[in-house]
Amino acid sequence: MRYLATVFLGLFLLIGCGQQQREQPAAPAEPPLPEGRLAVEEPVVYAAAAGDSAIVSLRIANGTAEADTLVGAEAPAVTRNVALREVVGDTVQTTLPATSIVIPARSRVAVQLVLRDLQQALEPGQVVLVDLSLARQGRLRVRVPVREAAAPTE
């Protein structure tokens, strides 16, 4: 009898665990692309001292039927030197220096802008105006919020 109870308990636990795994929610889906236009998503830059560099992270969503190319960026209120970096890789991401970044039709591309030799400190709560230069669309102004820098890990 004890053996039978143990077998039923084991089966019950296995069945329960199997159902629990099937009920886990799926990863959230990407939001739809902006219809017929380019849009900048999730722009952010972290606080940095004057003279340092800061990295603006953002995604460019292209909801048009044609590719466009990011050919430059400016942030004249905080620096005269902005470098483009393309984010590559799915699971493990890295960045590569770029002189231009293609944004294919109906897709999203992750981009980093390196603001070098800041003329002023970037403080949490501020907003940095960044002008993106695109080959087809022209200038696209982006309001980038400054967030508190992450604490270093040990």
XYZ file of C-alpha atoms in Angstrom:
154
model
C 0.000 0.000 0.000
C 2.815 2.347 0.891
C 4.478 1.567 -2.442
C 1.276 2.384 -4.328
C 0.887 5.691 -2.468
C 4.486 6.615 -3.326
C 3.902 5.828 -7.026
C 0.727 7.942 -7.121
C 2.463 10.818 -5.343
C 5.350 10.655 -7.838
C 2.948 10.647 -10.808
C 0.993 13.535 -9.314
C 4.168 15.596 -8.912
C 5.331 14.827 -12.454
C 1.979 15.752 -13.945
C 1.829 18.925 -11.869
C 5.353 19.977 -12.898
C 4.598 19.314 -16.567
C 1.498 21.509 -16.487
C 3.376 24.252 -14.684
C 6.011 24.378 -17.422
C 3.382 24.670 -20.154
C 1.651 27.564 -18.408
C 4.684 29.872 -18.256
C 4.024 33.125 -20.117
C 5.754 33.730 -23.434
C 8.292 36.515 -23.803
C 6.646 39.839 -24.661
C 6.349 40.441 -28.388
C 7.945 43.412 -30.100
C 5.564 46.355 -30.510
C 4.335 46.924 -34.055
C 6.526 49.028 -36.339
C 5.430 52.636 -36.900
C 3.340 52.599 -40.081
C 5.020 54.390 -42.975
C 7.669 56.234 -40.945
C 10.847 56.002 -38.891
C 10.703 56.265 -35.110
C 13.273 56.242 -32.327
C 12.525 53.872 -29.469
C 13.888 53.657 -25.928
C 16.525 56.417 -26.104
C 18.627 56.735 -22.947
C 21.959 58.148 -21.828
C 23.519 57.741 -18.402
C 24.916 60.494 -16.206
C 28.545 61.446 -16.883
C 31.008 64.147 -15.841
C 32.193 66.986 -18.071
C 35.191 65.859 -20.118
C 34.070 62.199 -20.040
C 32.250 60.234 -22.727
C 28.637 59.069 -22.523
C 26.809 56.468 -24.573
C 23.336 57.090 -25.960
C 21.502 53.812 -26.562
C 18.439 53.697 -28.801
C 16.618 51.685 -31.427
C 15.511 52.996 -34.792
C 12.292 51.414 -36.066
C 11.694 51.642 -39.804
C 8.056 51.084 -40.706
C 8.537 52.153 -44.311
C 8.911 50.027 -47.440
C 12.425 51.375 -48.104
C 15.712 51.165 -46.223
C 17.291 54.305 -44.814
C 20.811 54.950 -43.577
C 21.958 56.721 -40.431
C 24.907 58.796 -41.662
C 25.650 60.923 -38.616
C 24.514 62.444 -35.351
C 25.006 65.696 -33.472
C 24.430 66.848 -29.908
C 25.790 70.409 -30.106
C 24.601 71.443 -26.641
C 26.853 68.851 -24.964
C 29.615 67.871 -27.431
C 31.068 68.481 -30.854
C 32.229 64.872 -31.239
C 29.668 62.074 -31.747
C 30.660 58.606 -32.977
C 28.279 55.948 -34.344
C 28.386 52.349 -33.116
C 26.218 49.549 -34.496
C 24.922 46.947 -32.034
C 25.309 43.431 -33.484
C 24.360 39.968 -32.223
C 21.182 38.476 -30.825
C 21.966 36.688 -27.586
C 25.413 38.149 -26.978
C 25.623 41.703 -28.217
C 28.644 43.789 -29.071
C 29.136 47.123 -30.782
C 31.194 47.981 -33.830
C 32.400 51.428 -34.923
C 30.503 52.621 -37.985
C 30.538 55.546 -40.395
C 26.943 54.760 -41.375
C 24.282 52.274 -40.272
C 21.655 50.829 -42.623
C 18.127 50.567 -41.241
C 16.417 47.978 -43.465
C 12.762 48.391 -44.447
C 10.270 47.123 -41.863
C 12.862 46.410 -39.180
C 14.508 47.679 -36.001
C 18.197 48.418 -35.515
C 19.947 49.014 -32.184
C 22.400 51.917 -32.241
C 24.805 53.532 -29.810
C 26.064 57.085 -30.104
C 29.255 57.905 -28.231
C 29.220 61.504 -26.981
C 32.928 62.221 -26.544
C 34.591 64.921 -24.451
C 31.399 66.272 -22.909
C 31.374 70.055 -22.574
C 29.122 69.801 -19.522
C 28.090 67.151 -17.032
C 25.004 65.077 -17.769
C 22.811 64.912 -14.672
C 19.859 62.564 -14.050
C 16.594 64.254 -15.003
C 18.114 66.317 -17.833
C 17.206 65.789 -21.473
C 19.834 65.826 -24.223
C 18.742 66.843 -27.718
C 20.339 64.662 -30.384
C 19.914 65.216 -34.114
C 20.165 62.072 -36.220
C 21.086 62.535 -39.898
C 19.399 60.008 -42.189
C 20.102 59.679 -45.920
C 16.417 59.526 -46.953
C 14.491 61.134 -44.119
C 16.917 63.945 -43.331
C 17.196 65.217 -39.770
C 15.372 63.510 -36.920
C 15.511 65.238 -33.515
C 15.465 62.947 -30.474
C 14.905 63.898 -26.830
C 17.160 61.589 -24.803
C 16.534 61.391 -21.035
C 19.575 61.232 -18.747
C 19.337 58.448 -16.176
C 21.456 57.758 -13.120
C 24.571 55.748 -13.906
C 24.503 52.137 -12.756
C 26.557 51.386 -9.662
C 29.771 49.471 -10.389
C 29.641 45.755 -9.625
C 32.348 44.042 -7.649
